[in-house]
Coordinates of C-alpha atoms and ligand atoms in Angstrom, one line a residue:
X1 CA -45.6 24.8 -39.0
X2 CA -46.4 28.1 -40.0
X3 CA -49.8 28.5 -41.4
X4 CA -50.2 28.9 -45.4
X5 CA -53.4 30.3 -47.0
X6 CA -55.9 27.6 -48.0
X7 CA -55.5 26.7 -51.6
X8 CA -57.3 23.7 -53.5
X9 CA -55.3 21.8 -56.1
X10 CA -56.3 18.5 -58.0
X11 CA -55.8 16.8 -61.4
X12 CA -57.5 14.3 -63.6
X13 CA -55.6 12.2 -65.8
X14 CA -56.6 12.5 -69.7
X15 CA -56.8 8.7 -70.3
X16 CA -60.2 8.4 -71.7
X17 CA -63.6 7.1 -71.0
X18 CA -64.6 9.6 -68.2
X19 CA -67.2 8.1 -66.0
X20 CA -69.3 8.0 -63.0
X21 CA -66.4 7.2 -61.0
X22 CA -64.4 10.1 -61.9
X23 CA -67.4 12.4 -61.4
X24 CA -68.5 11.4 -58.1
X25 CA -65.1 10.6 -56.7
X26 CA -63.4 13.9 -58.0
X27 CA -65.1 16.3 -60.4
X28 CA -68.4 16.8 -58.3
X29 CA -66.4 17.6 -55.4
X30 CA -64.2 20.0 -57.3
X31 CA -67.4 22.0 -58.4
X32 CA -68.5 22.2 -54.6
X33 CA -65.1 23.4 -53.5
X34 CA -65.3 26.5 -55.5
X35 CA -67.7 28.0 -53.2
X36 CA -65.4 28.3 -50.4
X37 CA -61.8 27.8 -51.7
X38 CA -59.6 29.2 -54.4
X39 CA -59.3 26.2 -56.7
X40 CA -56.7 25.0 -59.3
X41 CA -57.9 22.0 -61.4
X42 CA -55.2 20.5 -63.8
X43 CA -55.5 18.0 -66.5
X44 CA -52.3 16.0 -65.6
X45 CA -51.1 15.1 -69.2
X46 CA -47.5 14.4 -68.2
X47 CA -49.1 11.8 -66.0
X48 CA -51.0 10.4 -68.9
X49 CA -47.7 9.6 -70.8
X50 CA -46.2 7.2 -68.0
X51 CA -47.9 4.7 -69.9
X52 CA -48.1 4.3 -73.7
X53 CA -50.7 6.4 -75.2
X54 CA -51.3 7.3 -79.0
X55 CA -51.1 11.1 -79.3
X56 CA -54.3 11.6 -81.1
X57 CA -56.0 9.9 -78.2
X58 CA -54.2 12.1 -75.8
X59 CA -55.1 15.1 -77.6
X60 CA -58.7 14.4 -77.7
X61 CA -59.0 13.2 -74.0
X62 CA -57.4 16.7 -73.0
X63 CA -60.2 18.3 -74.6
X64 CA -62.6 15.6 -72.9
X65 CA -61.6 16.3 -69.2
X66 CA -61.6 20.1 -70.1
X67 CA -64.9 19.9 -71.5
X68 CA -66.2 17.7 -68.3
X69 CA -64.7 20.2 -65.8
X70 CA -66.6 23.1 -67.3
X71 CA -69.9 21.3 -68.3
X72 CA -70.0 20.0 -64.5
X73 CA -69.5 23.6 -63.4
X74 CA -66.3 24.5 -62.8
X75 CA -65.9 28.3 -63.6
X76 CA -62.4 28.9 -65.3
X77 CA -62.5 32.5 -64.8
X78 CA -62.9 32.6 -61.0
X79 CA -60.8 29.6 -60.8
X80 CA -58.2 27.9 -62.9
X81 CA -58.3 25.2 -65.0
X82 CA -55.3 24.2 -67.5
X83 CA -53.1 21.5 -68.6
X84 CA -50.0 20.4 -66.7
X85 CA -47.6 20.2 -69.7
X86 CA -48.3 23.9 -70.4
X87 CA -46.7 25.0 -67.0
X88 CA -43.2 23.8 -67.0
X89 CA -42.6 24.4 -63.6
X90 CA -44.2 21.1 -62.8
X91 CA -41.7 19.3 -64.5
X92 CA -39.1 21.5 -62.9
X93 CA -40.3 21.0 -59.2
X94 CA -40.7 17.3 -60.3
X95 CA -36.9 16.8 -60.9
X96 CA -36.1 18.4 -57.5
X97 CA -38.6 16.1 -55.8
X98 CA -36.9 13.1 -57.2
X99 CA -34.0 14.1 -55.6
X100 CA -35.9 14.7 -52.4
X101 CA -37.8 11.3 -52.2
X102 CA -36.2 8.2 -51.6
X103 CA -36.2 5.0 -53.5
X104 CA -37.6 3.3 -50.5
X105 CA -40.8 5.5 -50.6
X106 CA -41.8 5.0 -53.8
X107 CA -41.0 1.3 -53.6
X108 CA -44.0 1.1 -51.1
X109 CA -46.2 2.8 -53.5
X110 CA -49.2 0.1 -53.9
X111 CA -50.4 1.6 -57.3
X112 CA -47.0 1.3 -58.9
X113 CA -47.0 -2.4 -57.8
X114 CA -50.6 -2.9 -59.1
X115 CA -49.7 -1.3 -62.6
X116 CA -46.4 -2.7 -63.1
X117 CA -47.5 -6.2 -61.8
X118 CA -44.9 -8.7 -63.1
X119 CA -43.7 -6.3 -65.7
X120 CA -41.8 -4.0 -63.4
X121 CA -38.8 -4.3 -65.4
X122 CA -40.3 -3.2 -68.4
X123 CA -42.3 -0.3 -67.3
X124 CA -41.3 3.6 -67.8
X125 CA -39.2 5.3 -65.2
X126 CA -42.0 7.9 -65.5
X127 CA -44.7 5.4 -63.7
X128 CA -42.2 5.0 -61.0
X129 CA -41.5 8.6 -60.4
X130 CA -45.0 9.4 -61.0
X131 CA -45.9 10.3 -57.4
X132 CA -42.8 13.0 -57.2
X133 CA -44.6 14.7 -60.2
X134 CA -47.9 14.6 -58.3
X135 CA -45.9 16.1 -55.3
X136 CA -44.8 18.8 -57.4
X137 CA -48.3 19.5 -59.0
X138 CA -49.7 20.4 -55.7
X139 CA -46.5 21.9 -54.2
X140 CA -45.7 24.2 -56.9
X141 CA -48.9 26.0 -56.0
X142 CA -48.0 25.5 -52.2
X143 CA -51.8 24.0 -52.3
X144 CA -53.0 23.2 -48.8
X145 CA -56.1 20.9 -49.8
X146 CA -56.3 18.3 -52.4
X147 CA -59.6 16.5 -53.0
X148 CA -59.0 12.8 -54.2
X149 CA -60.4 9.4 -53.9
X150 CA -59.2 6.8 -51.7
X151 CA -56.9 5.5 -54.3
X152 CA -54.6 8.5 -53.9
X153 CA -54.3 8.7 -50.4
X154 CA -50.9 7.1 -50.3
X155 CA -49.6 9.5 -53.0
X156 CA -50.8 12.4 -51.0
X157 CA -49.0 11.0 -47.9
X158 CA -46.0 11.0 -49.9
X159 CA -46.5 14.5 -51.2
X160 CA -46.6 15.4 -47.5
X161 CA -43.3 13.4 -46.8
X162 CA -41.3 15.2 -49.6
X163 CA -42.7 18.7 -48.4
X164 CA -41.7 17.6 -45.1
X165 CA -38.1 16.5 -45.8
X166 CA -37.6 19.5 -48.0
X167 CA -38.6 21.8 -45.3
X168 CA -36.1 20.0 -42.9
X169 CA -32.9 19.2 -45.2
X170 CA -33.1 23.0 -46.3
X171 CA -34.2 24.6 -43.2
X172 CA -31.1 26.9 -42.7
X173 CA -31.3 28.1 -46.4
X174 CA -35.3 28.6 -46.2
X175 CA -34.7 30.9 -43.6
X176 CA -31.6 32.5 -44.9
X177 CA -33.8 33.3 -48.0
X178 CA -36.3 34.9 -46.1
X179 CA -39.1 32.3 -46.1
X180 CA -39.3 31.6 -42.3
X181 CA -39.6 28.1 -40.8
X182 CA -40.9 26.3 -43.6
X183 CA -41.3 26.8 -47.4
X184 CA -44.1 24.0 -48.2
X185 CA -47.4 23.1 -46.5
X186 CA -48.1 19.6 -45.8
X187 CA -51.1 19.2 -48.1
X188 CA -54.0 17.6 -46.7
X189 CA -56.6 15.3 -48.7
X190 CA -60.1 16.0 -48.7
X191 CA -62.0 12.5 -48.8
X192 CA -65.6 12.6 -47.9
X193 CA -69.0 11.6 -49.1
X194 CA -70.7 8.6 -50.0
X195 CA -69.6 6.7 -53.0
X196 CA -66.2 8.0 -53.5
X197 CA -65.5 4.3 -54.6
X198 CA -68.1 3.8 -57.3
X199 CA -67.9 0.0 -58.3
X200 CA -68.6 -2.0 -61.6
X201 CA -72.2 -2.1 -62.5
X202 CA -71.6 -5.8 -63.4
X203 CA -69.3 -6.9 -60.4
X204 CA -69.8 -5.2 -57.2
X205 CA -66.1 -6.2 -56.1
X206 CA -64.4 -4.4 -58.7
X207 CA -63.7 -0.4 -59.3
X208 CA -65.8 1.0 -62.0
X209 CA -62.9 1.3 -64.4
X210 CA -62.2 3.0 -67.8
X211 CA -60.5 0.0 -69.0
X212 CA -62.9 -2.6 -68.2
X213 CA -63.8 -4.3 -71.5
X214 CA -67.6 -4.3 -70.9
X215 CA -69.0 -0.7 -71.5
X216 CA -72.1 -2.1 -69.5
X217 CA -69.7 -1.8 -66.4
X218 CA -69.7 1.8 -66.3
X219 CA -71.8 4.8 -66.9
X220 CA -69.7 7.1 -68.9
X221 CA -70.2 11.0 -68.9
X222 CA -70.8 10.8 -72.5
X223 CA -73.6 8.3 -72.5
X224 CA -77.1 9.6 -73.5
X225 CA -80.4 9.3 -71.7
X226 CA -81.2 6.0 -73.4
X227 CA -77.7 4.4 -72.7
X228 CA -77.8 5.3 -68.8
X229 CA -81.3 3.8 -68.5
X230 CA -80.1 0.6 -70.1
X231 CA -77.0 0.1 -68.2
X232 CA -78.8 0.9 -65.0
X233 CA -81.5 -1.7 -66.0
X234 CA -78.9 -4.3 -66.8
X235 CA -76.9 -3.6 -63.5
X236 CA -76.2 -6.8 -61.8
X237 CA -78.0 -7.3 -58.4
X238 CA -78.9 -10.0 -56.1
X239 CA -82.4 -11.8 -55.6
X240 CA -83.4 -10.0 -52.2
X241 CA -85.2 -6.9 -51.7
X242 CA -83.5 -4.0 -50.4
X243 CA -82.7 -3.6 -46.7
X244 CA -84.0 -0.9 -44.6
X245 CA -80.9 -0.6 -42.5
X246 CA -77.2 0.1 -43.5
X247 CA -76.0 -3.4 -41.8
X248 CA -78.2 -5.1 -44.2
X249 CA -75.9 -4.0 -47.2
X250 CA -73.1 -5.9 -45.8
X251 CA -72.1 -9.1 -48.1
X252 CA -74.3 -7.3 -50.9
X253 CA -71.8 -5.4 -52.8
X254 CA -73.9 -4.9 -55.8
X255 CA -76.8 -3.5 -53.9
X256 CA -74.3 -1.5 -51.8
X257 CA -73.0 0.2 -54.8
X258 CA -76.0 1.0 -56.3
X259 CA -77.4 2.7 -53.0
X260 CA -74.1 4.6 -52.9
X261 CA -74.3 5.7 -56.2
X262 CA -78.1 6.8 -55.6
X263 CA -77.1 8.7 -52.5
X264 CA -74.2 10.6 -54.0
X265 CA -76.4 11.6 -56.9
X266 CA -79.4 12.5 -54.7
X267 CA -77.2 14.3 -52.2
X268 CA -78.6 12.1 -49.4
X269 CA -77.0 9.4 -47.2
X270 CA -77.2 5.7 -47.8
X271 CA -79.3 5.5 -44.5
X272 CA -81.9 8.0 -46.3
X273 CA -82.0 6.0 -49.2
X274 CA -82.8 2.7 -47.5
X275 CA -85.3 4.4 -45.4
X276 CA -87.3 5.4 -48.7
X277 CA -86.4 2.0 -50.6
X278 CA -86.1 -0.6 -47.9
X279 CA -88.4 -3.7 -48.4
X280 CA -88.8 -2.6 -52.1
X281 CA -87.3 -5.1 -54.9
X282 CA -84.8 -3.8 -57.3
X283 CA -87.0 -3.1 -60.3
X284 CA -88.5 -0.1 -58.5
X285 CA -85.5 1.3 -57.0
X286 CA -83.6 0.9 -60.5
X287 CA -86.4 3.1 -62.0
X288 CA -85.9 5.8 -59.4
X289 CA -82.0 5.5 -59.9
X290 CA -82.4 5.9 -63.8
X291 CA -84.4 9.2 -63.0
X292 CA -81.8 10.5 -60.6
X293 CA -78.9 9.5 -62.8
X294 CA -80.3 10.8 -65.9
X295 CA -81.0 14.1 -64.2
X296 CA -77.5 14.6 -63.0
X297 CA -75.4 13.2 -65.9
X298 CA -77.5 14.1 -69.0
X299 CA -76.9 17.8 -68.7
X300 CA -73.3 17.3 -68.3
X301 CA -73.1 15.0 -71.3
X302 CA -74.9 17.3 -73.4
X303 CA -72.9 20.4 -72.6
X304 CA -69.7 18.2 -73.1
X305 CA -70.7 17.5 -76.5
X306 CA -71.4 21.2 -77.3
X307 CA -68.1 22.2 -75.9
X308 CA -66.2 19.7 -77.6
X309 CA -67.6 21.0 -81.1
X310 CA -65.6 24.3 -80.7
X311 CA -61.8 23.1 -79.6
X312 CA -60.4 26.7 -80.2
X313 CA -62.8 27.7 -77.3
X314 CA -61.6 24.7 -74.9
X315 CA -57.7 25.7 -75.9
X316 CA -58.4 29.2 -74.9
X317 CA -59.6 28.4 -71.7
X318 CA -56.5 26.2 -71.1
X319 CA -54.1 28.8 -72.3
X320 CA -55.5 31.5 -70.1
X321 CA -55.4 29.1 -67.1
X322 CA -52.0 28.1 -67.9
X323 CA -50.7 31.8 -68.1
X324 CA -52.5 32.3 -64.7
X325 CA -51.0 29.0 -63.1
X326 CA -47.4 30.2 -64.3
X327 CA -47.9 33.5 -62.3
X328 CA -48.2 31.5 -59.3
X329 CA -46.0 28.8 -59.9
X330 CA -43.2 30.9 -61.3
X331 CA -42.1 32.7 -58.3
X332 CA -42.3 29.4 -56.1
X333 CA -39.8 27.8 -58.6
X334 CA -37.4 30.6 -58.3
X335 CA -37.4 30.6 -54.5
X336 CA -36.9 26.7 -54.7
X337 CA -33.9 27.3 -56.8
X338 CA -32.4 30.0 -54.5
X339 CA -33.0 27.6 -51.6
X340 CA -31.1 24.8 -53.5
X341 CA -28.5 27.0 -54.2
X342 CA -28.7 27.1 -58.2
X343 CA -27.3 30.3 -59.4
X344 CA -29.5 32.0 -61.9
Ligands
LIG401 N1 -52.9 10.8 -59.6 C1 -53.9 11.4 -59.7 C2 -55.2 10.2 -60.2 O1 -54.8 9.4 -60.9 C3 -54.2 12.7 -60.8 C4 -53.2 13.5 -60.2 C5 -52.0 13.9 -60.8 C6 -53.5 14.4 -59.1 N2 -51.5 14.9 -60.1 C7 -52.4 15.2 -59.0 C8 -54.5 14.4 -58.3 C9 -52.2 16.2 -58.0 C10 -54.5 15.4 -57.1 C11 -53.4 16.2 -56.8 O2 -56.3 10.1 -60.0

């Protein structure tokens, strides 16, 4: 495999209610990667329509994710921030990848099975083909590194399989077109740090989710300080004091979750947090957690509110990002067409 220049790509779906899980699992990592990598961050609106979503909500959600990116510290001038539907090459390459991926591969996707449930005859074809579009998102920039949560690992493996099969199936044409031994890199997931899986504040065995009926189950990025404090004070715990060692968190999902959230927000390890709070009861720990959560989240929420007042400014950022994204994607797509044998 030849080496490809490092490039980061990731996407967030504009499906509403951005919460702490999105922040710690994705956006905070996106911010950190800017120091070491060239980064492309995408609001994946085409993924959002794989399930029904009212247009007015979609429009508002796209602005919300864009504002969250910027408020959290992504620099749209040094890096690229845009929305997927503005760069038509995503859809073009996704069609090609629909013809590279095998039914059997997509049939194994656990997220599709979870989302379709018993309803699999009646969900959209797009929901099934979703991972091929995700592969196109990444590979249309020939990105090498993809920060994602645990739940996207299987989709990323599929992206690698698609890239590999394209490279193999068209090896002769890739070489004949002057692209050497491989046209696409095999993108690597970047999954690290504590609390990549943030759980519900009401039930430590369920993921924090935008669709949980109880708003007390999650910390939304738009929550003000009082709401953050109240949700943490009401978060479910057990009756024991905090353990002093990691092993003591086993079988205590709520304690584990709150310690993980503290660690991620404070930039410490869970062991360090337990070192400090081991033996204490939850009321003292929760008060400290309120402080770190408010310190981390309140400035982001406040900045988002400011940004959302000026949708013209947000759209200008997205338009500029899309133009720069297109400059990278268009020649890749042209090369793919030549490799496939399309006449242009
Ligand atoms: N499927 C991802 C999610 O739901 C979002 C996504 C779409 C994505 N395309 C991507 C993530 C490309 C990383 C790279 O979280």
